[in-house]
Amino acid sequence: MGRYVIRRLLFSIPVLFLSSILVFWVTRATTDPSTALRTNPRVTAEQLAEYQAELGLDASLPEQYFTWLGDFVTGKWGTSLISNEEVTGDLMDALINSAVLGITATVVSLVLGIAIGLYSSLRPYSKFDYVATTGAFVGLSMPVFWFALIVQLVLGIWLTRWVGANEPIFFIAGVTSPNPEGFDLLDRTRHLVLPVIVLSVQVVAIYSRYFRASMLEVLQSDYMRTARSKGLRERRVILHHAMRNALIPITTQLAIDAGAIAGGLIVTEQIFSYPGMGQMFLDAFDLGDYPVILAWLMVTVIFVIVFNLIADLLYAVLDPRIRYA
């Protein structure tokens, strides 16, 4: 296992290197921070050249790339052209916010999805199974932005009026209330509930369908009949033999979802004005803030590679038959 992990980490180095070249080339080809100055008639050519030299844009593209790569590896991610703040600090704040939202939604979705999928697989074609199947299709077919607006209207605005509360029971924007005094868990939770519901509705549907199909296949396996023929209790057969193998497809999807958290949950964060990675990328892209875009893309690539490695390692834990040379 140790040799496999080391080999995968070594293989990840050229992947990251090629990804960094692609990220830098695409970003520099689509963003030019001096565009506004070029179109300003009051800016002279000398001032434009001075600005480009200050940002290092007067060097050749390979020189710019290797300078940026060296700075990124050593943790010098530069300064935002818009806020004039260190990119590292802004990126970490956005990453933490997205991680809190994404992990909470993933945990909720995983628990509900596995529970629904397990019960449906143990009682296939029952009333519960038909209701769960219909609910999953409805959840998958709803556009996220439309469902987010409905949730904001019903649970964020109408519910407050129905109960006659002086302030919203669930907030529809932001991370905390204005001017917070320290960390308030209840306040943070009331801001998280609605975006978590929006994110979970489709993920629960996906997990429940994956797990139901996987469990039905596992329950028909020869080793399940062997386990029952040995006189093992049904609960032990389900929990220790069936569920472990049925979790493998879920693990693949979970790794993809976890890696995507670093990329931000763009639609949900934008609708709920949630200051995460998704909203940060949209703001940086709109304003041509390329130091932020470069760091954002590389952090996202690193997260995807790391979580795919974690998924590969979990396969061996869930299924002892899988061995790595």
CSV table of C-alpha atoms in Angstrom, one decimal:
chain,number,residue,atom,x,y,z
A,1,MET,CA,0.0,0.0,0.0
A,2,GLY,CA,2.8,2.4,0.9
A,3,ARG,CA,4.6,1.8,-2.4
A,4,TYR,CA,1.3,2.4,-4.3
A,5,VAL,CA,0.7,5.7,-2.5
A,6,ILE,CA,4.2,6.9,-3.3
A,7,ARG,CA,3.9,5.8,-6.9
A,8,ARG,CA,0.6,7.6,-7.3
A,9,LEU,CA,2.0,10.7,-5.7
A,10,LEU,CA,5.0,10.6,-8.1
A,11,PHE,CA,2.6,10.2,-11.0
A,12,SER,CA,0.6,13.2,-9.8
A,13,ILE,CA,3.7,15.5,-10.3
A,14,PRO,CA,3.7,15.5,-14.1
A,15,VAL,CA,-0.1,15.8,-14.1
A,16,LEU,CA,0.1,18.9,-11.9
A,17,PHE,CA,2.9,20.3,-14.0
A,18,LEU,CA,0.9,19.9,-17.3
A,19,SER,CA,-2.2,21.2,-15.5
A,20,SER,CA,-0.3,24.3,-14.4
A,21,ILE,CA,0.8,25.0,-18.0
A,22,LEU,CA,-2.7,24.6,-19.3
A,23,VAL,CA,-4.2,26.8,-16.4
A,24,PHE,CA,-1.6,29.5,-17.0
A,25,TRP,CA,-2.0,29.5,-20.8
A,26,VAL,CA,-5.8,29.6,-20.7
A,27,THR,CA,-5.9,32.3,-18.0
A,28,ARG,CA,-3.4,34.6,-19.7
A,29,ALA,CA,-5.1,34.1,-23.1
A,30,THR,CA,-8.5,35.1,-21.7
A,31,THR,CA,-7.6,37.8,-19.2
A,32,ASP,CA,-5.6,41.0,-19.7
A,33,PRO,CA,-5.5,43.3,-16.6
A,34,SER,CA,-4.3,46.2,-18.8
A,35,THR,CA,-7.3,46.2,-21.0
A,36,ALA,CA,-9.0,49.0,-19.2
A,37,LEU,CA,-5.9,51.2,-19.5
A,38,ARG,CA,-5.5,50.4,-23.2
A,39,THR,CA,-9.0,51.8,-23.9
A,40,ASN,CA,-8.5,54.9,-21.7
A,41,PRO,CA,-7.4,57.8,-23.9
A,42,ARG,CA,-5.9,59.7,-21.0
A,43,VAL,CA,-3.3,56.9,-20.3
A,44,THR,CA,-0.1,57.4,-22.2
A,45,ALA,CA,2.0,54.6,-23.7
A,46,GLU,CA,4.7,55.1,-21.1
A,47,GLN,CA,2.2,54.7,-18.2
A,48,LEU,CA,0.8,51.6,-19.9
A,49,ALA,CA,4.3,50.1,-20.2
A,50,GLU,CA,5.1,51.0,-16.6
A,51,TYR,CA,2.0,49.2,-15.4
A,52,GLN,CA,2.7,46.1,-17.4
A,53,ALA,CA,6.3,46.1,-16.2
A,54,GLU,CA,5.1,46.4,-12.6
A,55,LEU,CA,2.9,43.3,-13.1
A,56,GLY,CA,5.6,41.4,-15.0
A,57,LEU,CA,3.6,41.4,-18.2
A,58,ASP,CA,6.4,42.7,-20.3
A,59,ALA,CA,8.3,39.5,-20.0
A,60,SER,CA,7.9,36.6,-22.5
A,61,LEU,CA,5.1,34.1,-21.7
A,62,PRO,CA,7.5,31.2,-20.6
A,63,GLU,CA,9.3,33.7,-18.3
A,64,GLN,CA,6.0,34.8,-16.8
A,65,TYR,CA,4.9,31.1,-16.4
A,66,PHE,CA,8.1,30.0,-14.6
A,67,THR,CA,8.1,33.1,-12.4
A,68,TRP,CA,4.4,32.4,-11.4
A,69,LEU,CA,5.1,28.7,-10.9
A,70,GLY,CA,8.0,29.4,-8.6
A,71,ASP,CA,6.0,31.8,-6.6
A,72,PHE,CA,3.0,29.5,-6.3
A,73,VAL,CA,5.1,26.5,-5.1
A,74,THR,CA,6.7,28.7,-2.4
A,75,GLY,CA,3.3,30.1,-1.3
A,76,LYS,CA,3.7,33.5,-2.9
A,77,TRP,CA,0.3,33.7,-4.6
A,78,GLY,CA,0.5,37.4,-5.3
A,79,THR,CA,-1.9,40.3,-4.6
A,80,SER,CA,-5.4,40.7,-6.0
A,81,LEU,CA,-5.5,43.4,-8.6
A,82,ILE,CA,-9.0,44.5,-7.4
A,83,SER,CA,-8.9,44.3,-3.6
A,84,ASN,CA,-5.1,44.8,-3.3
A,85,GLU,CA,-5.2,42.0,-0.6
A,86,GLU,CA,-3.0,38.9,-0.5
A,87,VAL,CA,-4.6,36.2,-2.6
A,88,THR,CA,-3.6,33.5,0.0
A,89,GLY,CA,-5.8,35.0,2.7
A,90,ASP,CA,-8.8,35.7,0.5
A,91,LEU,CA,-8.5,32.2,-1.1
A,92,MET,CA,-8.3,30.4,2.3
A,93,ASP,CA,-11.3,32.3,3.6
A,94,ALA,CA,-13.4,31.4,0.6
A,95,LEU,CA,-12.1,27.8,0.7
A,96,ILE,CA,-13.1,27.4,4.3
A,97,ASN,CA,-16.6,28.8,3.6
A,98,SER,CA,-17.1,26.5,0.7
A,99,ALA,CA,-15.7,23.5,2.7
A,100,VAL,CA,-18.2,24.2,5.6
A,101,LEU,CA,-21.1,24.3,3.1
A,102,GLY,CA,-20.0,21.5,0.9
A,103,ILE,CA,-19.0,19.1,3.7
A,104,THR,CA,-22.2,19.7,5.6
A,105,ALA,CA,-24.3,19.1,2.4
A,106,THR,CA,-22.3,16.0,1.5
A,107,VAL,CA,-22.6,14.4,5.0
A,108,VAL,CA,-26.4,15.1,5.0
A,109,SER,CA,-26.7,13.7,1.5
A,110,LEU,CA,-24.6,10.7,2.2
A,111,VAL,CA,-26.6,9.7,5.3
A,112,LEU,CA,-30.0,10.2,3.7
A,113,GLY,CA,-28.9,8.7,0.4
A,114,ILE,CA,-27.6,5.5,1.9
A,115,ALA,CA,-30.5,5.1,4.3
A,116,ILE,CA,-33.1,5.5,1.5
A,117,GLY,CA,-31.1,3.3,-0.9
A,118,LEU,CA,-30.6,0.6,1.7
A,119,TYR,CA,-34.3,0.5,2.7
A,120,SER,CA,-35.4,0.5,-1.0
A,121,SER,CA,-33.0,-2.4,-1.9
A,122,LEU,CA,-34.2,-4.5,1.1
A,123,ARG,CA,-37.9,-3.9,0.0
A,124,PRO,CA,-37.7,-3.6,-3.8
A,125,TYR,CA,-40.9,-2.6,-5.6
A,126,SER,CA,-42.7,-1.8,-2.3
A,127,LYS,CA,-44.6,1.5,-1.8
A,128,PHE,CA,-41.6,3.1,-0.2
A,129,ASP,CA,-39.4,2.0,-3.1
A,130,TYR,CA,-41.8,3.6,-5.6
A,131,VAL,CA,-42.0,6.8,-3.6
A,132,ALA,CA,-38.2,7.0,-3.2
A,133,THR,CA,-37.7,6.4,-7.0
A,134,THR,CA,-40.3,9.1,-7.9
A,135,GLY,CA,-38.7,11.5,-5.4
A,136,ALA,CA,-35.3,10.8,-6.8
A,137,PHE,CA,-36.4,11.5,-10.4
A,138,VAL,CA,-38.1,14.7,-9.3
A,139,GLY,CA,-35.0,15.8,-7.4
A,140,LEU,CA,-32.7,15.2,-10.4
A,141,SER,CA,-35.0,17.0,-12.8
A,142,MET,CA,-35.3,20.2,-10.8
A,143,PRO,CA,-33.0,23.0,-11.9
A,144,VAL,CA,-30.9,24.1,-9.0
A,145,PHE,CA,-31.5,27.8,-9.5
A,146,TRP,CA,-35.3,27.3,-9.6
A,147,PHE,CA,-35.3,25.1,-6.5
A,148,ALA,CA,-33.1,27.6,-4.7
A,149,LEU,CA,-35.5,30.5,-5.4
A,150,ILE,CA,-38.5,28.4,-4.3
A,151,VAL,CA,-36.7,27.4,-1.0
A,152,GLN,CA,-35.8,31.1,-0.4
A,153,LEU,CA,-39.4,32.1,-0.9
A,154,VAL,CA,-41.1,29.4,1.1
A,155,LEU,CA,-38.7,28.7,4.0
A,156,GLY,CA,-36.9,32.0,4.0
A,157,ILE,CA,-39.7,34.5,3.7
A,158,TRP,CA,-43.2,32.9,3.9
A,159,LEU,CA,-42.3,30.7,6.9
A,160,THR,CA,-41.2,33.8,8.9
A,161,ARG,CA,-44.5,35.5,8.2
A,162,TRP,CA,-46.6,32.3,9.0
A,163,VAL,CA,-45.0,32.0,12.5
A,164,GLY,CA,-45.0,35.8,13.1
A,165,ALA,CA,-41.3,35.9,13.9
A,166,ASN,CA,-39.5,39.3,14.1
A,167,GLU,CA,-36.5,38.0,12.1
A,168,PRO,CA,-36.0,35.2,9.5
A,169,ILE,CA,-35.9,31.7,10.9
A,170,PHE,CA,-33.6,30.7,8.1
A,171,PHE,CA,-31.5,33.4,6.4
A,172,ILE,CA,-31.5,33.6,2.6
A,173,ALA,CA,-28.1,35.3,2.1
A,174,GLY,CA,-24.6,35.5,3.6
A,175,VAL,CA,-22.7,33.5,6.2
A,176,THR,CA,-23.4,35.4,9.3
A,177,SER,CA,-25.7,38.3,10.5
A,178,PRO,CA,-24.3,41.8,10.2
A,179,ASN,CA,-21.8,42.8,12.9
A,180,PRO,CA,-21.5,39.4,14.6
A,181,GLU,CA,-20.0,39.3,18.1
A,182,GLY,CA,-17.7,36.3,18.0
A,183,PHE,CA,-18.6,32.9,16.7
A,184,ASP,CA,-22.4,32.1,16.9
A,185,LEU,CA,-23.1,28.5,16.0
A,186,LEU,CA,-26.9,29.0,15.9
A,187,ASP,CA,-26.5,32.0,13.6
A,188,ARG,CA,-24.2,30.1,11.3
A,189,THR,CA,-26.5,27.2,11.2
A,190,ARG,CA,-29.5,29.4,10.3
A,191,HIS,CA,-27.5,30.7,7.3
A,192,LEU,CA,-26.5,27.2,6.3
A,193,VAL,CA,-29.8,25.4,6.3
A,194,LEU,CA,-31.3,26.7,3.0
A,195,PRO,CA,-28.1,26.3,0.8
A,196,VAL,CA,-27.6,22.8,2.3
A,197,ILE,CA,-31.1,21.8,1.4
A,198,VAL,CA,-30.6,23.1,-2.2
A,199,LEU,CA,-27.3,21.3,-2.6
A,200,SER,CA,-28.6,18.0,-1.0
A,201,VAL,CA,-31.7,17.5,-3.0
A,202,GLN,CA,-30.0,16.3,-6.1
A,203,VAL,CA,-27.1,14.5,-4.3
A,204,VAL,CA,-29.5,12.5,-2.1
A,205,ALA,CA,-31.2,11.4,-5.3
A,206,ILE,CA,-27.9,10.3,-6.9
A,207,TYR,CA,-26.6,8.5,-3.8
A,208,SER,CA,-29.9,6.7,-3.1
A,209,ARG,CA,-30.1,5.4,-6.7
A,210,TYR,CA,-26.5,4.3,-6.8
A,211,PHE,CA,-26.7,2.6,-3.5
A,212,ARG,CA,-30.0,0.8,-4.3
A,213,ALA,CA,-28.7,-0.5,-7.6
A,214,SER,CA,-25.4,-1.6,-6.0
A,215,MET,CA,-27.1,-3.3,-3.1
A,216,LEU,CA,-29.5,-5.2,-5.3
A,217,GLU,CA,-26.5,-6.6,-7.3
A,218,VAL,CA,-24.6,-7.5,-4.2
A,219,LEU,CA,-27.6,-9.2,-2.5
A,220,GLN,CA,-27.7,-11.7,-5.4
A,221,SER,CA,-24.0,-12.6,-5.2
A,222,ASP,CA,-22.8,-16.1,-4.4
A,223,TYR,CA,-20.8,-14.9,-1.3
A,224,MET,CA,-24.0,-13.5,0.2
A,225,ARG,CA,-25.7,-16.9,-0.1
A,226,THR,CA,-22.6,-18.5,1.4
A,227,ALA,CA,-22.7,-16.0,4.3
A,228,ARG,CA,-26.4,-16.9,5.0
A,229,SER,CA,-25.7,-20.6,4.7
A,230,LYS,CA,-23.2,-20.4,7.5
A,231,GLY,CA,-25.9,-19.2,9.8
A,232,LEU,CA,-24.9,-15.6,10.2
A,233,ARG,CA,-27.5,-13.2,11.3
A,234,GLU,CA,-29.2,-11.2,8.6
A,235,ARG,CA,-28.2,-7.9,10.1
A,236,ARG,CA,-24.5,-9.0,10.2
A,237,VAL,CA,-24.8,-10.2,6.6
A,238,ILE,CA,-26.2,-6.9,5.4
A,239,LEU,CA,-24.0,-4.6,7.5
A,240,HIS,CA,-20.6,-6.5,7.2
A,241,HIS,CA,-20.8,-8.2,3.8
A,242,ALA,CA,-23.3,-6.4,1.6
A,243,MET,CA,-23.0,-2.8,2.5
A,244,ARG,CA,-19.1,-2.7,2.4
A,245,ASN,CA,-19.1,-3.9,-1.2
A,246,ALA,CA,-22.1,-1.8,-2.2
A,247,LEU,CA,-20.3,1.4,-0.9
A,248,ILE,CA,-17.6,1.2,-3.6
A,249,PRO,CA,-19.7,3.0,-6.4
A,250,ILE,CA,-20.7,5.6,-3.8
A,251,THR,CA,-17.0,6.1,-2.9
A,252,THR,CA,-16.2,7.0,-6.5
A,253,GLN,CA,-19.0,9.6,-6.6
A,254,LEU,CA,-18.1,10.9,-3.2
A,255,ALA,CA,-14.5,11.5,-4.3
A,256,ILE,CA,-15.7,13.5,-7.3
A,257,ASP,CA,-18.1,15.5,-5.1
A,258,ALA,CA,-15.5,16.2,-2.5
A,259,GLY,CA,-13.0,17.3,-5.1
A,260,ALA,CA,-15.5,19.6,-6.6
A,261,ILE,CA,-16.1,21.4,-3.3
A,262,ALA,CA,-12.8,23.3,-3.8
A,263,GLY,CA,-14.1,24.5,-7.1
A,264,GLY,CA,-17.0,26.1,-5.3
A,265,LEU,CA,-20.7,25.5,-5.6
A,266,ILE,CA,-21.1,28.3,-8.1
A,267,VAL,CA,-24.9,28.4,-8.7
A,268,THR,CA,-25.9,27.9,-5.0
A,269,GLU,CA,-23.2,30.3,-3.7
A,270,GLN,CA,-24.3,33.0,-6.2
A,271,ILE,CA,-28.0,32.8,-5.4
A,272,PHE,CA,-27.4,32.8,-1.6
A,273,SER,CA,-24.6,35.5,-1.8
A,274,TYR,CA,-22.4,33.0,0.0
A,275,PRO,CA,-18.8,34.1,0.0
A,276,GLY,CA,-17.2,30.8,-1.1
A,277,MET,CA,-14.9,29.6,-3.9
A,278,GLY,CA,-17.6,29.8,-6.6
A,279,GLN,CA,-18.5,33.4,-6.0
A,280,MET,CA,-14.8,34.3,-5.7
A,281,PHE,CA,-14.1,32.8,-9.1
A,282,LEU,CA,-17.0,34.6,-10.8
A,283,ASP,CA,-16.0,38.0,-9.3
A,284,ALA,CA,-12.3,37.4,-10.3
A,285,PHE,CA,-13.3,36.3,-13.8
A,286,ASP,CA,-15.6,39.3,-14.3
A,287,LEU,CA,-12.9,41.8,-13.2
A,288,GLY,CA,-10.0,40.0,-15.0
A,289,ASP,CA,-8.2,39.5,-11.6
A,290,TYR,CA,-5.8,36.9,-13.0
A,291,PRO,CA,-3.6,36.3,-9.9
A,292,VAL,CA,-6.8,35.1,-8.1
A,293,ILE,CA,-7.9,33.1,-11.1
A,294,LEU,CA,-4.6,31.3,-11.4
A,295,ALA,CA,-4.4,30.4,-7.7
A,296,TRP,CA,-8.1,29.3,-7.6
A,297,LEU,CA,-7.6,27.0,-10.6
A,298,MET,CA,-4.5,25.4,-9.2
A,299,VAL,CA,-6.0,24.8,-5.8
A,300,THR,CA,-9.0,23.2,-7.5
A,301,VAL,CA,-6.8,20.9,-9.6
A,302,ILE,CA,-4.8,19.8,-6.5
A,303,PHE,CA,-8.0,19.0,-4.6
A,304,VAL,CA,-9.4,16.8,-7.5
A,305,ILE,CA,-6.1,14.8,-7.7
A,306,VAL,CA,-5.9,14.4,-3.9
A,307,PHE,CA,-9.5,13.2,-3.5
A,308,ASN,CA,-9.2,10.8,-6.4
A,309,LEU,CA,-6.2,9.3,-4.6
A,310,ILE,CA,-8.1,9.0,-1.4
A,311,ALA,CA,-11.0,7.2,-3.2
A,312,ASP,CA,-8.5,4.7,-4.6
A,313,LEU,CA,-7.2,3.9,-1.2
A,314,LEU,CA,-10.7,3.6,0.3
A,315,TYR,CA,-11.5,0.8,-2.3
A,316,ALA,CA,-9.0,-1.5,-0.6
A,317,VAL,CA,-10.5,-0.7,2.8
A,318,LEU,CA,-14.1,-1.5,1.7
A,319,ASP,CA,-13.2,-4.5,-0.4
A,320,PRO,CA,-10.2,-6.6,0.9
A,321,ARG,CA,-10.1,-8.4,-2.5
A,322,ILE,CA,-8.6,-5.3,-4.0
A,323,ARG,CA,-4.9,-5.2,-3.6
A,324,TYR,CA,-2.3,-2.8,-4.9
A,325,ALA,CA,1.1,-3.9,-6.2
